[in-house]
Tab-separated table of C-alpha atoms and ligand atoms in Angstrom:
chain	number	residue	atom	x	y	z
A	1	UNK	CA	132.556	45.352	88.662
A	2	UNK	CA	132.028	42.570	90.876
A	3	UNK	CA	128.185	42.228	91.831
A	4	UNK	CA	129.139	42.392	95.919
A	5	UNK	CA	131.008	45.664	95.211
A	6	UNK	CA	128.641	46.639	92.947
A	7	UNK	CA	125.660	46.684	95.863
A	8	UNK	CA	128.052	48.109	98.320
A	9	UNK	CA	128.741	51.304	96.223
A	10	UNK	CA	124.655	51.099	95.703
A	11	UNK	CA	124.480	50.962	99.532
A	12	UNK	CA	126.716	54.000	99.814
A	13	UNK	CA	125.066	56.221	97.784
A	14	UNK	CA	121.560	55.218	99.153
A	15	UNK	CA	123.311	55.944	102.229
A	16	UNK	CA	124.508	59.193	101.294
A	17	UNK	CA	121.308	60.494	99.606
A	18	UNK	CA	119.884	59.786	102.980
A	19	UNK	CA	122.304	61.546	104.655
A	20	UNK	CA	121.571	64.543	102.849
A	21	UNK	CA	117.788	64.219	102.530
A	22	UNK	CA	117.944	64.030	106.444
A	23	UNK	CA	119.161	67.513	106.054
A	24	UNK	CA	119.032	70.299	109.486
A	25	UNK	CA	117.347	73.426	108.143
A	26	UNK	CA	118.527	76.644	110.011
A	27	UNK	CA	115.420	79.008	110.697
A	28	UNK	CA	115.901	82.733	112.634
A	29	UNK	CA	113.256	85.173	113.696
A	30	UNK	CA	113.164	88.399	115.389
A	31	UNK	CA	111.463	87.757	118.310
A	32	UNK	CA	111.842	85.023	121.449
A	33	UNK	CA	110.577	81.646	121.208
A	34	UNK	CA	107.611	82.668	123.594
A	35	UNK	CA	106.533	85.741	121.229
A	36	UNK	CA	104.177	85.182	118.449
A	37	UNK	CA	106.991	84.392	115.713
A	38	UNK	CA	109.172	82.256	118.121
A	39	UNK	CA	105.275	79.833	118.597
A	40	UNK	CA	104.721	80.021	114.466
A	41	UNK	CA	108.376	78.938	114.599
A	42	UNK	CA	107.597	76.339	116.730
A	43	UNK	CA	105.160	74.597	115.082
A	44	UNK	CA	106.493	74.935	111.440
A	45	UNK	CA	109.509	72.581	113.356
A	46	UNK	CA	107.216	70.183	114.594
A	47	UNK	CA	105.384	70.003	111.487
A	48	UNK	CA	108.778	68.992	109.533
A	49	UNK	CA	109.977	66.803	112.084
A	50	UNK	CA	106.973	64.732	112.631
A	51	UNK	CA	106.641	64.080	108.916
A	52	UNK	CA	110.491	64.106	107.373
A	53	UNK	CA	113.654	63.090	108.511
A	54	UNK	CA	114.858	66.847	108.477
A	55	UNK	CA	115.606	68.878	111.688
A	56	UNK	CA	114.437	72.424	112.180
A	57	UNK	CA	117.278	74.663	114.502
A	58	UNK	CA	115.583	77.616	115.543
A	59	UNK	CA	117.354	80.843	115.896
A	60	UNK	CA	115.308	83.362	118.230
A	61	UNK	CA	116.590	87.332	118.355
A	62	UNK	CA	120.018	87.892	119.675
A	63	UNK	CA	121.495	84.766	118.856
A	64	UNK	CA	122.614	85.666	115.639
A	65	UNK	CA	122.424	89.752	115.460
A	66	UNK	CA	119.884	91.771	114.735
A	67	UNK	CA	117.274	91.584	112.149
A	68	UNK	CA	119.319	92.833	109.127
A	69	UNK	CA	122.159	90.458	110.288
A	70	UNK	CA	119.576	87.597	109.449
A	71	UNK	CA	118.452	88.950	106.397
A	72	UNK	CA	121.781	88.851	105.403
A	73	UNK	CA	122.462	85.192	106.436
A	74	UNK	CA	119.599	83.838	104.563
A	75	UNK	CA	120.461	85.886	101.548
A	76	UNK	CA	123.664	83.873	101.192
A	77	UNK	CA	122.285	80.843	101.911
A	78	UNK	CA	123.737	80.222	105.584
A	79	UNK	CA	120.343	80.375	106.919
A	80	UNK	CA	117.655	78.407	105.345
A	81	UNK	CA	114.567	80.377	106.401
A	82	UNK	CA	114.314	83.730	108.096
A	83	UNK	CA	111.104	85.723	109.728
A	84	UNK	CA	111.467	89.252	109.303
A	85	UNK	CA	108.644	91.594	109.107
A	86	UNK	CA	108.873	94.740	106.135
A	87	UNK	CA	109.700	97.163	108.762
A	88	UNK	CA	113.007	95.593	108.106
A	89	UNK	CA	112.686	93.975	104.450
A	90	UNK	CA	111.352	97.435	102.879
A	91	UNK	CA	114.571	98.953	102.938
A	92	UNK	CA	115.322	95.901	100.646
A	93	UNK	CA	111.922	95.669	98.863
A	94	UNK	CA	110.379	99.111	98.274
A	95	UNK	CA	106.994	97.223	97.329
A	96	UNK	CA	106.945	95.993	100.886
A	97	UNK	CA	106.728	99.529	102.342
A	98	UNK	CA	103.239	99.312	101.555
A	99	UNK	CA	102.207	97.387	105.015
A	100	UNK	CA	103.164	101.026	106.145
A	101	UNK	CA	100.694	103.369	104.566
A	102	UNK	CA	98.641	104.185	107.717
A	103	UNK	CA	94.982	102.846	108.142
A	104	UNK	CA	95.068	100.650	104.555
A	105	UNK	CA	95.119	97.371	107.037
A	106	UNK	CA	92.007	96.607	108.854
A	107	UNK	CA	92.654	95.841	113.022
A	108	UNK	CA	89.763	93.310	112.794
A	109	UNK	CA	91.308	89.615	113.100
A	110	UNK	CA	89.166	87.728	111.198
A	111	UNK	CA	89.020	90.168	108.067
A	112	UNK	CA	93.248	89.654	108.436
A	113	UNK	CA	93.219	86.413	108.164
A	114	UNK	CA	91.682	85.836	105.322
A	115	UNK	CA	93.164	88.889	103.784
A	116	UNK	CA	96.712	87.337	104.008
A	117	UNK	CA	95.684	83.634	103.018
A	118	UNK	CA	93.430	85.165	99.723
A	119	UNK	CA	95.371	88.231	98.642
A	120	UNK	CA	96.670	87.901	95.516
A	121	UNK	CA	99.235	91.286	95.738
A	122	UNK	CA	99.839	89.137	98.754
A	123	UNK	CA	100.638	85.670	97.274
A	124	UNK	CA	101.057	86.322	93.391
A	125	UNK	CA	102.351	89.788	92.966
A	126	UNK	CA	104.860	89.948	96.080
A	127	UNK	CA	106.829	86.511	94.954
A	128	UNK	CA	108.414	87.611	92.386
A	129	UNK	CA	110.047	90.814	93.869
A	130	UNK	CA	111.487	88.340	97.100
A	131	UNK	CA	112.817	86.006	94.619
A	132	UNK	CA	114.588	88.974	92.815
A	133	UNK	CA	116.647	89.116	96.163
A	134	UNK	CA	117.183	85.778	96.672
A	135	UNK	CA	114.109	84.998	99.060
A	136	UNK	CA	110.866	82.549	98.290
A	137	UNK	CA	108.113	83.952	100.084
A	138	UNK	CA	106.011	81.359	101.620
A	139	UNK	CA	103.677	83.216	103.665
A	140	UNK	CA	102.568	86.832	105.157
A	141	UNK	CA	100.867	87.084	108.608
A	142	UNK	CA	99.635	89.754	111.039
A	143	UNK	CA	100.799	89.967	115.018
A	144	UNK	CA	98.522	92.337	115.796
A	145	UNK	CA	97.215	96.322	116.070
A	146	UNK	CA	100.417	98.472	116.874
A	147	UNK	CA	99.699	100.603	119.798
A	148	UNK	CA	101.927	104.051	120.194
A	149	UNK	CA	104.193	103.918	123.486
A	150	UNK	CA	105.639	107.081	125.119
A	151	UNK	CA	106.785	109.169	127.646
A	152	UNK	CA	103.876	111.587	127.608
A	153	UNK	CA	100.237	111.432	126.597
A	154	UNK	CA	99.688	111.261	122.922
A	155	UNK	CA	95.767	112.193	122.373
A	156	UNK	CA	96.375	114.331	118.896
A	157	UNK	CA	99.392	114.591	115.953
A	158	UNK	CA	100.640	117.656	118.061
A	159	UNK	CA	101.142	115.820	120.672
A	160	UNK	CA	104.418	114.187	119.162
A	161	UNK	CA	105.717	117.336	118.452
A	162	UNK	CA	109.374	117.353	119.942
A	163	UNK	CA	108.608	113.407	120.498
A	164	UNK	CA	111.756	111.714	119.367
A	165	UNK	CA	109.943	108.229	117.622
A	166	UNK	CA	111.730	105.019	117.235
A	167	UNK	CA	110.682	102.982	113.780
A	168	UNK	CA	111.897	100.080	112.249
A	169	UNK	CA	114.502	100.905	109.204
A	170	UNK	CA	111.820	101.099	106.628
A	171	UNK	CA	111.818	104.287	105.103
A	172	UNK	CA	108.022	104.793	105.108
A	173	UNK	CA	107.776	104.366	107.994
A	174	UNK	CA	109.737	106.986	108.519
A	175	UNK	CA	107.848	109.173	106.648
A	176	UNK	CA	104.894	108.031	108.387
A	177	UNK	CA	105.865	109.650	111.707
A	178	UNK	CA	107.166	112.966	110.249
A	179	UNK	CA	103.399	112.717	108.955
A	180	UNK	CA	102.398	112.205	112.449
A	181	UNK	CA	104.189	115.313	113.466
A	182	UNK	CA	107.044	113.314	114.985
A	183	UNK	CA	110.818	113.499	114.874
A	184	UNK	CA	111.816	109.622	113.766
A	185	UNK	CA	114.074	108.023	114.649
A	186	UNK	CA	115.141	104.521	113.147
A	187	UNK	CA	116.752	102.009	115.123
A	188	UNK	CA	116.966	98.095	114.981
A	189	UNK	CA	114.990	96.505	118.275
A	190	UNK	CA	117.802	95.796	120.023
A	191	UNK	CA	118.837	99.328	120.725
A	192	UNK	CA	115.051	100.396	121.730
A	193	UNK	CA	114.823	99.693	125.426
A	194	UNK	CA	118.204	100.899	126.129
A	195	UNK	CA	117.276	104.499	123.806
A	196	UNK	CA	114.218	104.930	125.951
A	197	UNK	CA	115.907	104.324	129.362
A	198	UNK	CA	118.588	107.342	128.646
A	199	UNK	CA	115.780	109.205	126.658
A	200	UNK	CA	117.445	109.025	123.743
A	201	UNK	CA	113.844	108.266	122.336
A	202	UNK	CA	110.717	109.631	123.631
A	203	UNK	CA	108.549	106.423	122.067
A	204	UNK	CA	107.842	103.691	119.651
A	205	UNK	CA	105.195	101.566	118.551
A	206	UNK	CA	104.592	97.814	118.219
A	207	UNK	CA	101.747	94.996	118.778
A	208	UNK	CA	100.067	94.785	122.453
A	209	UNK	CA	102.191	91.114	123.603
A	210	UNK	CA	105.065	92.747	122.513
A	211	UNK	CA	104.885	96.032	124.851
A	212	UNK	CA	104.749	93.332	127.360
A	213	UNK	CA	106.971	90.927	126.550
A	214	UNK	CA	109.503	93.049	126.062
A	215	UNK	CA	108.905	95.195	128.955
A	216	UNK	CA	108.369	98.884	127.088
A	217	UNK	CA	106.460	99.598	130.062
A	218	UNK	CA	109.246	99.918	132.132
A	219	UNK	CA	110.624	102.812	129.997
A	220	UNK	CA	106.841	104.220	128.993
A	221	UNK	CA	104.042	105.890	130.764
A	222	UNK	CA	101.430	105.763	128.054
A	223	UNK	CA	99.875	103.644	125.448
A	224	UNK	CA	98.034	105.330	122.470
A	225	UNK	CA	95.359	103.387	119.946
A	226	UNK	CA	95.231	105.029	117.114
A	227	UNK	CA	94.238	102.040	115.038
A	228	UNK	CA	96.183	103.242	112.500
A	229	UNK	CA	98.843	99.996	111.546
A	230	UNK	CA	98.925	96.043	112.009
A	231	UNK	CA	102.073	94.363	112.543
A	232	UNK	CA	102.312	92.152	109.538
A	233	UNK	CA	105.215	89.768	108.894
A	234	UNK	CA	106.875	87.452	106.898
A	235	UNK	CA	108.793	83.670	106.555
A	236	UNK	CA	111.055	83.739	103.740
A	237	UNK	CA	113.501	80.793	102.854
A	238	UNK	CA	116.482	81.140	100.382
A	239	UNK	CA	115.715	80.847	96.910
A	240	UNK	CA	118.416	78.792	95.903
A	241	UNK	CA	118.101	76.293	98.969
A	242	UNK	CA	114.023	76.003	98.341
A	243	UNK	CA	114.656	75.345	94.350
A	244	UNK	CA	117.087	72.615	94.989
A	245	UNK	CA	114.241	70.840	96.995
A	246	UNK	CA	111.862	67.557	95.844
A	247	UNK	CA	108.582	68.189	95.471
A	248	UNK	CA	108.063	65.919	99.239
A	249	UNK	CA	110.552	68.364	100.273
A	250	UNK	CA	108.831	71.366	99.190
A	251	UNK	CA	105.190	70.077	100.177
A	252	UNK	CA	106.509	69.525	103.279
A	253	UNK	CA	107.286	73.201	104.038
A	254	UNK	CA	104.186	74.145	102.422
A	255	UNK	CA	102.165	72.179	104.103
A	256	UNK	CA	104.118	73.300	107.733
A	257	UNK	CA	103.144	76.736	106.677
A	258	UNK	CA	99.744	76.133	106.634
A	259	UNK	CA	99.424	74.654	109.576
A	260	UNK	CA	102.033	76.906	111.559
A	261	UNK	CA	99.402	79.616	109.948
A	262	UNK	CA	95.861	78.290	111.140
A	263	UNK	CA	97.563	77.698	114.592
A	264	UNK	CA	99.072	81.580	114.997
A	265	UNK	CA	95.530	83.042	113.648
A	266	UNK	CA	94.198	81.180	116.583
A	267	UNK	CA	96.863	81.723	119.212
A	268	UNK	CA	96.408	85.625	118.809
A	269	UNK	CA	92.784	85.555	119.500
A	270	UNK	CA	92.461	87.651	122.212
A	271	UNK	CA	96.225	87.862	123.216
A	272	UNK	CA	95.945	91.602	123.010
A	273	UNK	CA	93.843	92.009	125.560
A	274	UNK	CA	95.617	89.145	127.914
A	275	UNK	CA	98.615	91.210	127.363
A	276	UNK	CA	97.147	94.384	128.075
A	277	UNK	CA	95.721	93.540	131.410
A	278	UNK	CA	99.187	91.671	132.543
A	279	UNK	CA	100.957	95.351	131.608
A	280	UNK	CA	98.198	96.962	133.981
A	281	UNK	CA	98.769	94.499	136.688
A	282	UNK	CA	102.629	95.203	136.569
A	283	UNK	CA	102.323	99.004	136.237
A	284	UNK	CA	98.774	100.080	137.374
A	285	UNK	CA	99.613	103.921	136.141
A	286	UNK	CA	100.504	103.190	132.620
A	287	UNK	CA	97.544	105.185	131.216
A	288	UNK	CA	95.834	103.535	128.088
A	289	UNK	CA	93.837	105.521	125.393
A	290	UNK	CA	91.887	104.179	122.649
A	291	UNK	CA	91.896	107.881	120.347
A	292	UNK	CA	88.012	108.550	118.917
A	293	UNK	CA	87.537	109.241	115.416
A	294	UNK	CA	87.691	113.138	115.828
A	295	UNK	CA	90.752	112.179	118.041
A	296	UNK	CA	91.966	110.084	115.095
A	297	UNK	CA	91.760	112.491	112.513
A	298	UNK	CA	94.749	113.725	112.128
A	299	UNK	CA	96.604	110.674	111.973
A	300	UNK	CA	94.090	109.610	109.129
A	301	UNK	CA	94.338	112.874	107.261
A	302	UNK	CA	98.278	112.179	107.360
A	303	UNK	CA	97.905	108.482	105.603
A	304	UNK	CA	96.823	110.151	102.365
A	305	UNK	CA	100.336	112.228	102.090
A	306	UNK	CA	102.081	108.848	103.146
A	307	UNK	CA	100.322	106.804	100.347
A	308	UNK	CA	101.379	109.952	97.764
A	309	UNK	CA	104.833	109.008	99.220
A	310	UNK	CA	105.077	105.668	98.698
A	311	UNK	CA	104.288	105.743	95.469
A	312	UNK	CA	106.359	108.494	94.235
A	313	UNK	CA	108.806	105.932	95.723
A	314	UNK	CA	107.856	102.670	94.012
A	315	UNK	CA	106.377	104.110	90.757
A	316	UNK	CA	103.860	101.559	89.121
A	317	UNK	CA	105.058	98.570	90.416
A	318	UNK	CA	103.783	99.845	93.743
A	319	UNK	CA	101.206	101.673	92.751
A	320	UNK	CA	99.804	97.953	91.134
A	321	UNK	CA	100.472	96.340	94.287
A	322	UNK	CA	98.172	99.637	96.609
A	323	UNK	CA	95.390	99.292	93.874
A	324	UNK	CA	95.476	95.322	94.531
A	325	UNK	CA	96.081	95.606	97.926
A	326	UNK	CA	92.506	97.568	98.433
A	327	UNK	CA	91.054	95.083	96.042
A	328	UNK	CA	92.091	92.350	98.125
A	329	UNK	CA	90.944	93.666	101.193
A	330	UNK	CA	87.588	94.850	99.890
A	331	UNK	CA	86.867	90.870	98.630
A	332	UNK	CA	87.510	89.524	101.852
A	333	UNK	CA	85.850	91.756	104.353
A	334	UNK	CA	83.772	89.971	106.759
B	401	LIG	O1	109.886	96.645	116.505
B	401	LIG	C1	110.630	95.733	116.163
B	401	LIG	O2	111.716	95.934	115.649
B	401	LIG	C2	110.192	94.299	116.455
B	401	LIG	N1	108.764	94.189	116.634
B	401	LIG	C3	108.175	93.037	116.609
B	401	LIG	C4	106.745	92.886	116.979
B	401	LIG	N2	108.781	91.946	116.209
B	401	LIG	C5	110.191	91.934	115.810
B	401	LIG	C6	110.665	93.303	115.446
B	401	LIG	O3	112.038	93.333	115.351
């Protein structure tokens, strides 16, 4: 081969291999770009694009269907990343029920934060079962206490008697509220507002900015405490996409992960209560309870038939991950 044709076929491919390391990496989440996974999102982008070549397209709820719809997409590799939380990704990964046996997470902030960074059921035992469904878990973090919306006062378990109770699609959860004394009733978020307005559903529970952003006191009267969950959530990417990436290419994401991390740990500190006070300014009569301990104690007596549940549904392998779980959370309590 002639030497000029030679260095124009070398041009081409060096050409080429740029084109395809300046790749555009498709990431969806559940939530709007101004919610707490829609600003993680954010930054995770702005980490890759200030230090690569690659693009970040960010796919906030709705645009591409609901939560399992995503799941789906990243499972066969049209997505590149996906947020969901294990409300959605138990039905996939029984293990991941476990963010659902009431009152094993702590509400404090701090004592979360490290829990997710150090835990090693968290960041050692978990892998593995994503990547048996096609996902690489890169990282596990909390949006918040879950507060208990409804139509009428919730003080005690009895209280949700008759009380029709939209959960996430995560049978433990499920279980949770027949626990609770509730009639549940799973339903993917985009059906929740809608289900409240025609009282379909009598309530539902999620973090404090999210009752707000999302308006659920429009369609509620009362917000319950019971201190009894944390939203926790997850950034998964495809398996197959992240183990066909360079080590830059991988470090990259880690290292966006970290800092999209450090920056939503900050970003939530006291959120709750900024959201809180812009729900009471919109709807001074929405009545909010904080439940005592005596108040509480049904809800806590019902957590020990929910843990007996979840691992008569995920046998050892879950049972490891509870045991580690506790572990994990005892070593980095504040
Ligand atoms: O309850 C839900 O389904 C939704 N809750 C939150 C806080 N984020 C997304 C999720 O789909």
């Amino acid at each position: 081969m002639k030497r000029s044709s030679l260095l124009a076929g070398t041009a081409a491919v060096a050409m080429l291999a740029g084109a395809a390391a300046a790749d555009t990496w498709r990431y969806a989440f559940e939530e709007s770009l101004q919610e707490v996974q829609g600003q993680f999102a954010q930054k995770f982008k702005e980490h890759v694009e200030a230090n690569s070549d690659h693009t970040v397209q960010l796919f906030p709820f709705g645009t591409l269907g609901e939560s399992a719809d995503i799941m789906e997409q990243a499972q066969a590799g049209i997505l590149q990343f996906v947020n969901q939380s294990p409300g959605f990704t138990g039905a996939l990964i029984p293990e991941a029920q476990v963010f659902f046996v009431p009152y094993l997470l702590p509400t404090d902030q701090e004592h979360l934060a490290a829990f997710y960074e150090e835990s090693k059921a968290v960041n050692e035992m978990f892998p593995p079962l994503y990547e048996e469904q096609g996902l690489e878990l890169l990282v596990m973090y909390p949006e918040g206490e879950v507060a208990m919306t409804t139509k009428e006062p919730v003080q005690t378990c009895t209280d949700l008697d008759e009380v029709k109770f939209r959960v996430m699609t995560n049978p433990l959860l499920v279980e949770s509220y027949r626990a609770f004394g509730a009639t549940p009733t799973p339903l993917p978020w985009g059906e929740v507002y809608g289900a409240l307005q025609t009282n379909i559903i009598q309530g539902q529970e999620n973090p404090t900015f999210f009752l707000y952003s999302t308006k659920m006191y429009e369609v509620t009267d009362h917000i319950t405490y019971t201190g009894h969950n944390v939203f926790t959530t997850a950034l998964m990417a495809n398996d197959d996409f992240y183990e066909g990436l360079g080590d830059e290419d991988q470090q990259l994401i880690q290292d966006a992960v970290e800092v999209a991390y450090d920056f939503i740990v900050e970003y939530q500190e006291g959120l709750a209560e900024q959201e809180l006070a812009k729900i009471k300014e919109a709807k001074p009569e929405m009545t909010v309870t904080v439940l005592s301990e005596e108040e509480r104690a049904c809800f806590v007596e019902a957590a020990a038939d929910v843990e007996a549940t979840f691992i008569e549904m995920t046998g050892d392998s879950g049972a490891a991950i509870l045991e580690q779980m506790k572990a994990d959370l005892e070593a980095t309590a504040p």
